Coordinates of C-alpha atoms (C1' of nucleotides) in Angstrom, one line a residue:
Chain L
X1 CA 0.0 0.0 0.0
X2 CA 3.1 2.1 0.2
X3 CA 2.6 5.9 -0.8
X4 CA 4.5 7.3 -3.7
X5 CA 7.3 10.2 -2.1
X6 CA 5.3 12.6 -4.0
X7 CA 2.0 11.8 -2.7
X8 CA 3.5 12.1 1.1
X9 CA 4.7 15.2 0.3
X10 CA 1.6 16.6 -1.1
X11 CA -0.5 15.2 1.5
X12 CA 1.9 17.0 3.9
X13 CA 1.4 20.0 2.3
X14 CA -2.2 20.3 2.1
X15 CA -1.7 19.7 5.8
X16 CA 0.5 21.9 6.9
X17 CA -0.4 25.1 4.3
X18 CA -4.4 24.3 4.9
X19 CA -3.5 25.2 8.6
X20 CA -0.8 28.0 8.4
X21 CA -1.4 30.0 5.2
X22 CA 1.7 30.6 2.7
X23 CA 3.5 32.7 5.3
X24 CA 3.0 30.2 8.2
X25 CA 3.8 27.5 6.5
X26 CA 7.4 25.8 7.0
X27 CA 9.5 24.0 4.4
X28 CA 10.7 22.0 7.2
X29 CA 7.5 21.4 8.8
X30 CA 6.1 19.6 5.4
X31 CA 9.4 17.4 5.2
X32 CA 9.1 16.3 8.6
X33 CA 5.4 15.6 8.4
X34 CA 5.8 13.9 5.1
X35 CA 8.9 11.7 6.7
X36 CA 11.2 13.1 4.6
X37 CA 14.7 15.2 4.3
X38 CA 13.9 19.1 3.1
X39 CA 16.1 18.8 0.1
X40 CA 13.8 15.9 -1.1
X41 CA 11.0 18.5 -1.1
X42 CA 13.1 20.9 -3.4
X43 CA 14.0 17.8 -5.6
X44 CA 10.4 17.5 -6.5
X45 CA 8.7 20.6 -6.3
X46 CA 11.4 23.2 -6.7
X47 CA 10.3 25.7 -4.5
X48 CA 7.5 27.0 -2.1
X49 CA 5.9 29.1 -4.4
X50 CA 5.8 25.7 -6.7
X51 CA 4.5 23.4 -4.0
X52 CA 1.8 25.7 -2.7
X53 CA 0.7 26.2 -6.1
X54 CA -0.1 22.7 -6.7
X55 CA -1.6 22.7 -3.7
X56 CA -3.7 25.7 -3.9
X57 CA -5.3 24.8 -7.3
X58 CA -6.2 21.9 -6.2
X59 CA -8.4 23.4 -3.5
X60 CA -9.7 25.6 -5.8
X61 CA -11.7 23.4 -7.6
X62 CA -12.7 22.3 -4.1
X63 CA -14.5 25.6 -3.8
X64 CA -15.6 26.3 -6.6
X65 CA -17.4 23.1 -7.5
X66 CA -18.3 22.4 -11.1
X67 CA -21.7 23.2 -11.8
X68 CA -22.5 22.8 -15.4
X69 CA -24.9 19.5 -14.7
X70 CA -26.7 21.2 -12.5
X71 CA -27.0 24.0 -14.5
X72 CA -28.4 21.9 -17.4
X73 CA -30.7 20.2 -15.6
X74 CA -34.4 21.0 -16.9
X75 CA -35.5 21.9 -13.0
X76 CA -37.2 24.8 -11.4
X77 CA -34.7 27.5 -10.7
X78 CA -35.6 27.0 -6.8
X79 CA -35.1 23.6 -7.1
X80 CA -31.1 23.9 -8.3
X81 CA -30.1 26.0 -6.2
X82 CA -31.7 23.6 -3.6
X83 CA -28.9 21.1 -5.0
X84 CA -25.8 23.4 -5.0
X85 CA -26.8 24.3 -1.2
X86 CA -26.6 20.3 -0.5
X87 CA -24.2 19.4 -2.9
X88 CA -22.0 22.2 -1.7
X89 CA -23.0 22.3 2.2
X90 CA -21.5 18.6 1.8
X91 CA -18.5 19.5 0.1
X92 CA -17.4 22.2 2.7
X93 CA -18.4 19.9 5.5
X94 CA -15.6 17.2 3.8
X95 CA -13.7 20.1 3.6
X96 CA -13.7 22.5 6.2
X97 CA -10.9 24.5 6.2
X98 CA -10.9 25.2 2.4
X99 CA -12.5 27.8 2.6
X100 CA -10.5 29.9 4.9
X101 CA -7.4 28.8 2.7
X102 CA -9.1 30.0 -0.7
X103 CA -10.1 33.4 0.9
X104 CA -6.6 33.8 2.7
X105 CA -4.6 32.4 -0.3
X106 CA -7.0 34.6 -2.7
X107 CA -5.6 38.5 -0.9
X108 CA -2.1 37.1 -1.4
X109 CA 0.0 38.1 -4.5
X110 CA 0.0 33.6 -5.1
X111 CA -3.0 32.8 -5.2
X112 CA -4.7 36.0 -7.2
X113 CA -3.2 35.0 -10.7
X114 CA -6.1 31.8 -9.9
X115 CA -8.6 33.9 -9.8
X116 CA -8.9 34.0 -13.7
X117 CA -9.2 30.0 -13.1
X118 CA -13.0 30.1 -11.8
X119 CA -15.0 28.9 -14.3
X120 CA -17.6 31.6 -15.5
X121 CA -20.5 28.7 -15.5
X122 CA -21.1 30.1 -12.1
X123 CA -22.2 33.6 -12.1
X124 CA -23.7 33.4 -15.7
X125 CA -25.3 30.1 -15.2
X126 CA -26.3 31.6 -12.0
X127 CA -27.7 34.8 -13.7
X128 CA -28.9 33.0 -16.9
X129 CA -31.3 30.8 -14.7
X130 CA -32.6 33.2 -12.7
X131 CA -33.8 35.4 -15.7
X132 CA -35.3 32.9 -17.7
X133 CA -37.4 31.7 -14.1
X134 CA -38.4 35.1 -13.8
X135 CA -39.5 35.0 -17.5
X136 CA -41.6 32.2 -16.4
X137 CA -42.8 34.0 -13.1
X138 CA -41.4 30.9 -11.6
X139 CA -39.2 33.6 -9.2
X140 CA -39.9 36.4 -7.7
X141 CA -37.7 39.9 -8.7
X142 CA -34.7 39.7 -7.2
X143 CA -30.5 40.7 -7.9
X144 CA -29.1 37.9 -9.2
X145 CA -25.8 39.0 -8.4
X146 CA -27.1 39.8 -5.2
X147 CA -28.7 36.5 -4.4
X148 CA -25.9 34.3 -5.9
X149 CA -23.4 36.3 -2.9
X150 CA -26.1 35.6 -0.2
X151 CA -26.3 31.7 -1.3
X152 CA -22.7 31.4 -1.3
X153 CA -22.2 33.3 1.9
X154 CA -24.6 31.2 3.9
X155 CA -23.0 28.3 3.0
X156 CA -19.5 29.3 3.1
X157 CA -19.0 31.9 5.8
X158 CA -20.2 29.0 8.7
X159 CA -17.0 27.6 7.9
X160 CA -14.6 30.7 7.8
X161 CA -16.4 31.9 11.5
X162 CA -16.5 28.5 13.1
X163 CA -14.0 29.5 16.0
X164 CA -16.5 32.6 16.3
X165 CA -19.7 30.9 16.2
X166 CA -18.7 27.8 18.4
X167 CA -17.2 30.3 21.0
X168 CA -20.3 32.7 20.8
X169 CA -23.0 30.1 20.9
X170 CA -20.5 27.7 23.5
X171 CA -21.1 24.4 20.9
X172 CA -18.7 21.9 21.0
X173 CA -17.2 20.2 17.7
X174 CA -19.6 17.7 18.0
X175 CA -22.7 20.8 17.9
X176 CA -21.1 22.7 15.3
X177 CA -21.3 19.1 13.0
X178 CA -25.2 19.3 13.7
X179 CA -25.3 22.9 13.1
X180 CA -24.2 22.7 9.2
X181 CA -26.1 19.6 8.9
X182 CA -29.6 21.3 10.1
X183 CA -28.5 24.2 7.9
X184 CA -28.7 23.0 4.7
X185 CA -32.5 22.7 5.1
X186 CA -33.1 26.4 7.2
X187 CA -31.3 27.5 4.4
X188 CA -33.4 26.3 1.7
X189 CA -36.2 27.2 3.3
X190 CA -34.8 31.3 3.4
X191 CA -34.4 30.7 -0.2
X192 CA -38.0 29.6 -0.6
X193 CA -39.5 32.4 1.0
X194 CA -37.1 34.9 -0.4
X195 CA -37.9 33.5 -4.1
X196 CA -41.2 31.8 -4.3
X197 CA -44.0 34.3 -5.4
Chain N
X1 CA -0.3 68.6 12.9
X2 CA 2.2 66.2 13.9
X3 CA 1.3 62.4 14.9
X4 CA 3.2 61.2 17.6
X5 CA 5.7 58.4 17.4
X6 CA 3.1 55.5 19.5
X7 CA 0.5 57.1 16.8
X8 CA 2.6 56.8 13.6
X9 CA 3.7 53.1 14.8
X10 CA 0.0 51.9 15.2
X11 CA -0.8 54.0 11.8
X12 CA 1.2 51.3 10.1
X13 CA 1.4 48.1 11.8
X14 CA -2.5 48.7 11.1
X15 CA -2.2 48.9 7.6
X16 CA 0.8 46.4 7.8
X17 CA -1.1 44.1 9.3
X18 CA -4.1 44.0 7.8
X19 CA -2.7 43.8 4.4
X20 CA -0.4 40.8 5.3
X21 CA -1.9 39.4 8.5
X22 CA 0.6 37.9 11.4
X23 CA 3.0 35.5 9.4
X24 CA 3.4 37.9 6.5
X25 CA 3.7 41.7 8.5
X26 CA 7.5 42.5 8.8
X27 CA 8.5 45.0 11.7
X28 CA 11.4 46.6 9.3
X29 CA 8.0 47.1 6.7
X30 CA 5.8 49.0 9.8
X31 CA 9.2 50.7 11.1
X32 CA 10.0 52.1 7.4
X33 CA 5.7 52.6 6.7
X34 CA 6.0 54.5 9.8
X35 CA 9.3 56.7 8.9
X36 CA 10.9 55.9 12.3
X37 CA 14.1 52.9 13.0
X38 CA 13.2 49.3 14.0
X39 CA 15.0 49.7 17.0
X40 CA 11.9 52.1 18.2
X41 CA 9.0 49.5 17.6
X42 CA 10.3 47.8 20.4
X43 CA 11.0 50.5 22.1
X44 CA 7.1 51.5 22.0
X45 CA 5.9 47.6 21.7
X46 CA 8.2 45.2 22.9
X47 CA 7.4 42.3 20.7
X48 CA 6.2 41.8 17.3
X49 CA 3.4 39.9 19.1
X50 CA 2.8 42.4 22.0
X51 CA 1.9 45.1 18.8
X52 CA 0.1 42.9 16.5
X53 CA -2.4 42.3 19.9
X54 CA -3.0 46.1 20.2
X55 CA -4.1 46.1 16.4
X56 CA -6.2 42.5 16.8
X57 CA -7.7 44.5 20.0
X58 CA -8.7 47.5 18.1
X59 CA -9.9 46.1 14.7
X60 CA -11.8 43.5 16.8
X61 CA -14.1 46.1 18.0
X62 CA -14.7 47.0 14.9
X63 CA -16.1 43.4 13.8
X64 CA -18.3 43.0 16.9
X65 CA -20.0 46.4 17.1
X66 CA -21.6 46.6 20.5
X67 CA -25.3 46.3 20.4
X68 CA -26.2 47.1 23.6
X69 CA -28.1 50.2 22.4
X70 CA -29.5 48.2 19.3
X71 CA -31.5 45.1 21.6
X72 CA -32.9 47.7 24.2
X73 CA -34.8 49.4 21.8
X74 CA -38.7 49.1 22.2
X75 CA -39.3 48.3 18.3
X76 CA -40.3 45.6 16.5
X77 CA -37.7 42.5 16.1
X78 CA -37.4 42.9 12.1
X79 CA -36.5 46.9 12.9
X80 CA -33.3 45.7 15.3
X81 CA -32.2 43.7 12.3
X82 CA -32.7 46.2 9.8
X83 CA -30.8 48.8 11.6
X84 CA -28.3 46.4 11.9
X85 CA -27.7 45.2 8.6
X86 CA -27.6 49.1 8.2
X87 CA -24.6 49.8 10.6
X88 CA -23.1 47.0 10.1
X89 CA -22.5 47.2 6.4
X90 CA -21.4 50.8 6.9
X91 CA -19.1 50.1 9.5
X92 CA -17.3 47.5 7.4
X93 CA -17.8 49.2 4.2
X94 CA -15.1 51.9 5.9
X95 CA -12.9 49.3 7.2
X96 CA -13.1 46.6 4.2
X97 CA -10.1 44.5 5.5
X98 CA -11.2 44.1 9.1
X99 CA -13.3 40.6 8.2
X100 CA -10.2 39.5 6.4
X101 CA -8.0 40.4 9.2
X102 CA -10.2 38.8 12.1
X103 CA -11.3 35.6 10.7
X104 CA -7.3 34.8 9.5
X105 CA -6.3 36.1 12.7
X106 CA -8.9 34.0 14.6
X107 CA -7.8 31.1 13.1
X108 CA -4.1 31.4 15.0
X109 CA -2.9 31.1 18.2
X110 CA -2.5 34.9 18.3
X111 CA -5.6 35.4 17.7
X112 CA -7.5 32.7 19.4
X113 CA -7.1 33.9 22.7
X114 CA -9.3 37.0 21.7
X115 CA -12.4 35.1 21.3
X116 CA -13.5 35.1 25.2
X117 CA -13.4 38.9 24.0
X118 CA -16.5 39.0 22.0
X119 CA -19.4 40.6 23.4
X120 CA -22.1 38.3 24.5
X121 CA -24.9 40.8 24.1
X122 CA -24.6 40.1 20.3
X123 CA -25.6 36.3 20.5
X124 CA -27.9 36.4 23.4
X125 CA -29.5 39.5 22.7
X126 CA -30.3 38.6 19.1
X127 CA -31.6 34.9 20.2
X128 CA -33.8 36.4 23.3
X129 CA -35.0 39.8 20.5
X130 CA -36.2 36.8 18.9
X131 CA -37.9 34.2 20.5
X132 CA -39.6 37.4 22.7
X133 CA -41.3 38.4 19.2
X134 CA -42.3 35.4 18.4
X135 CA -44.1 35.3 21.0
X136 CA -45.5 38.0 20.1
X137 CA -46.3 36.6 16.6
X138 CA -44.3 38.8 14.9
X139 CA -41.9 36.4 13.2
X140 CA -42.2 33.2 11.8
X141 CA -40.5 30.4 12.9
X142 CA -36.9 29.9 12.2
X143 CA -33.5 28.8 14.4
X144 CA -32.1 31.5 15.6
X145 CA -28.4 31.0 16.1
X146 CA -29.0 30.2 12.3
X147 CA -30.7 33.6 11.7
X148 CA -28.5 35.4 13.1
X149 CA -25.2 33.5 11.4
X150 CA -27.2 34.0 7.8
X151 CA -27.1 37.6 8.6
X152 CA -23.6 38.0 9.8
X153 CA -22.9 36.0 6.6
X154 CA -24.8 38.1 4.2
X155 CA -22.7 40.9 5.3
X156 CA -19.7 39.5 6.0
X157 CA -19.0 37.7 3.3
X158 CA -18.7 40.2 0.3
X159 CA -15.9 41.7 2.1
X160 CA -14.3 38.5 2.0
X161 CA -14.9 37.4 -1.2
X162 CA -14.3 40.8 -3.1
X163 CA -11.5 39.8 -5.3
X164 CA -13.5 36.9 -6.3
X165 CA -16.9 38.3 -6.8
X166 CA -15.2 41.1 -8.5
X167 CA -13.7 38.6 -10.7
X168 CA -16.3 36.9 -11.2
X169 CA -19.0 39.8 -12.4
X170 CA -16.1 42.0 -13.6
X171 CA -17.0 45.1 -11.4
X172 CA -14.4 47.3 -11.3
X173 CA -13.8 49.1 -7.6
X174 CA -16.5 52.0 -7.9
X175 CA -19.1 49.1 -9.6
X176 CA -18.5 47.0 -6.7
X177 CA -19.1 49.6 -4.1
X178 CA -22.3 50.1 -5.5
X179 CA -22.6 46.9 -5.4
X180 CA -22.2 47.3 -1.4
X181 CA -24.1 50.3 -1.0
X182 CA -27.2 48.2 -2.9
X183 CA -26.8 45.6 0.0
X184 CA -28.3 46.8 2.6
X185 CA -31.8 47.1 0.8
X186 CA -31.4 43.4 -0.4
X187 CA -30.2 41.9 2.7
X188 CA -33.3 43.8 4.3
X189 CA -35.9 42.6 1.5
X190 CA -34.7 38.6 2.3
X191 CA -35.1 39.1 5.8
X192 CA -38.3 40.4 5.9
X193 CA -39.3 37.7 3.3
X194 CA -37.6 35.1 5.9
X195 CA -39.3 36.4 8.8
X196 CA -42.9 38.6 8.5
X197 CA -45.8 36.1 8.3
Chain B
dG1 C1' 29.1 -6.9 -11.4
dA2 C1' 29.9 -2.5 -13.0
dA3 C1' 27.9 1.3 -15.3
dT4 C1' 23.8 4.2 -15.1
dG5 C1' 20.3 7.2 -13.7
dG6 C1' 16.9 8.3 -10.6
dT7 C1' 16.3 9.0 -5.4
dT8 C1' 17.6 10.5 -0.8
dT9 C1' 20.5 12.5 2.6
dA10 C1' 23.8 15.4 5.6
dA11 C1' 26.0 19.4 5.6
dC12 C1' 26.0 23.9 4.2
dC13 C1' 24.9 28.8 2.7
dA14 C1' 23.2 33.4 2.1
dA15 C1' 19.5 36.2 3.1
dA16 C1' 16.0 37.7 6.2
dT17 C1' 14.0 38.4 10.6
dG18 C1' 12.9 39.6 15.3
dG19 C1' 15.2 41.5 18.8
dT20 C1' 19.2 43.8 21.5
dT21 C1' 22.8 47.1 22.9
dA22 C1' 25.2 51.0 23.5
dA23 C1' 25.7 55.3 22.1
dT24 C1' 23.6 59.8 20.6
dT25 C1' 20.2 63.3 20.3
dT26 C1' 16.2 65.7 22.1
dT27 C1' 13.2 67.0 25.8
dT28 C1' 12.2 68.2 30.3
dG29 C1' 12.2 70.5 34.6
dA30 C1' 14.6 72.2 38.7
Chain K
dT1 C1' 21.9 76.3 32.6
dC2 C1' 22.5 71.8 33.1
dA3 C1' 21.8 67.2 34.4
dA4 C1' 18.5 63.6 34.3
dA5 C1' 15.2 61.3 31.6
dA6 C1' 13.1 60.1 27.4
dA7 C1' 13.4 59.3 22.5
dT8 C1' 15.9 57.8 18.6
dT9 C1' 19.5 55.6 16.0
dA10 C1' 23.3 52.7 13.9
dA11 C1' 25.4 48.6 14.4
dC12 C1' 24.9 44.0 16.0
dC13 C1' 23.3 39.3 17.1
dA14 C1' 21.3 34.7 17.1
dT15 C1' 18.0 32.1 14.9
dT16 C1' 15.2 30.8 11.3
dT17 C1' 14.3 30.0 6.6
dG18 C1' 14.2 28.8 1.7
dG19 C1' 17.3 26.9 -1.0
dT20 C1' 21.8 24.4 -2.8
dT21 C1' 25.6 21.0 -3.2
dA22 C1' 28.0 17.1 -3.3
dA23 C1' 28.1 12.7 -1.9
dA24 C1' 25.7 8.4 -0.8
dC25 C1' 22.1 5.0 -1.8
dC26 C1' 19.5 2.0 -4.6
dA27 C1' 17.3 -0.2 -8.3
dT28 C1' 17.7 -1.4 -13.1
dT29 C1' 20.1 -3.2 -17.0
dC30 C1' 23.7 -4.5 -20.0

DNA sequence: GAATGGTTTAACCAAATGGTTAATTTTTGA
DNA sequence: TCAAAAATTAACCATTTGGTTAAACCATTC
């Protein structure tokens, strides 16, 4: 079952960079976690700035999940963004402290040349759906813009203020767990009565 | 007139440090920012870590506004929220790093200690506003801690995100200050889709 | 079994960094 | 006026950090 040197050291990574940003993170912290001598990490990613690339568009994808099936889908508007707040509650949940990396890593000189990486299906998919339900008078009149911000802030700031919200409202990890799981559905139901007519 | 020296240092270890958080602030950046030697920082603050506290202090009291004056009000439930949303999005709109700069910061040991710090009037006062006009029959139901999370989300969270949503929906810095300033009125028009009967 | 080429390591290096020291300049107040 | 105190600086220092080098290790293959 042995792991490849490069998968250690990649695993480590994510680790170590997840937790302590570009500027917290240690060269020598990743070698030791990964088992290995810090001139090994420089033999296969040459540098920092390399590794925490790779690592950083990696989690990019993470949060910003491909939506192009669900766009397609021929659903109610309500009902899709119903399945990108449980598809993407989930997601976050698997992967909690993505988000703090992609909005950290995102006001730092490395990560902003991703930015041009999101993929546009998004916001125009987003916006694109939400006309064409209002067409229908399936949706009430809303921003668009405005509304896709709100969706993905109530699903992704939870994870960015955990340490806040578990302090402020004294829940323990296993509390803050039931917390995003009840959410997806008070969520949805904001949505409902936001967008239904 | 002239700033003094303690004024000058805080001046830029502020903008220091909210540009390039803990890890990534350099004292010989906030001496030169300030125009003074790095010998004087510690003169004034002994430790890199005894300063960056003083600006973690300050800028925390900017995230958690009190609300003391807010909760005792004698108006409806939906009004408190509203003239939240209001303050609150002004507030950070004039300090549009802060959110950055706390929820990085409260992710580190540095910062972690501050968290016994935030006022409890916030949480409690916004889950007792509520269930106290519900009884009243002037809200639907809903959880409250997550109420009051969706809120602090739906503002929060464009601060955050700005290089992305501005990415995203190509605004440019005036478009997405608009953007902002349109907010309030949005944020407002879910809740009280959320919450009036 | 020696040549070969990829992998791994110990030792090292230069630059950067937070912090200190001792001396100098400026301010204060008796 | 002048000495004590406060403010400011230049020069240092020890440690940390990302990165390099040269040698050793190891598997393959001819």
């Amino acid at each position: 079952m042995e792991q490849s040197t490069e998968e250690k050291i990649l695993l480590a990574a994510e680790e170590v960079f997840l937790r302590e940003g570009y500027d917290g993170a240690r060269m020598q912290q990743i070698a030791d976690r990964a088992g290995i001598n810090k001139a090994l990490l420089h033999y296969y990613f040459r540098s920092k700035d390399k590794l925490f690339q790779t690592i950083f568009e990696q989690k990019f994808r993470t949060f910003f999940p491909k939506v192009e099936g669900l766009i397609r889908q021929d659903i109610p508007f309500l009902q899709k963004i119903y399945l990108f707040v449980d598809a993407y509650l989930k997601i976050l949940s698997e992967n909690p402290y993505v988000p703090h990396f992609i909005i950290h890593g995102i006001h730092k000189p490395e990560g902003k040349a991703f930015l041009k990486q999101i993929p546009p299906t998004l916001a125009a998919g987003f916006v694109g759906g939400y006309y064409a339900a209002q067409a229908r008078g399936e949706v009430r009149e809303v921003q668009p813009v405005q509304l896709l911000v709100s969706v993905m802030s109530m699903c992704v700031f939870p994870f960015l203020a955990k340490p806040i919200i578990r302090e402020v409202t004294a829940m323990d990890e296993e509390a803050f767990q039931a917390f995003i799981q009840a959410r997806a559905e008070e969520v949805k139901r904001y949505l409902e009565r936001i967008l239904l007519p």
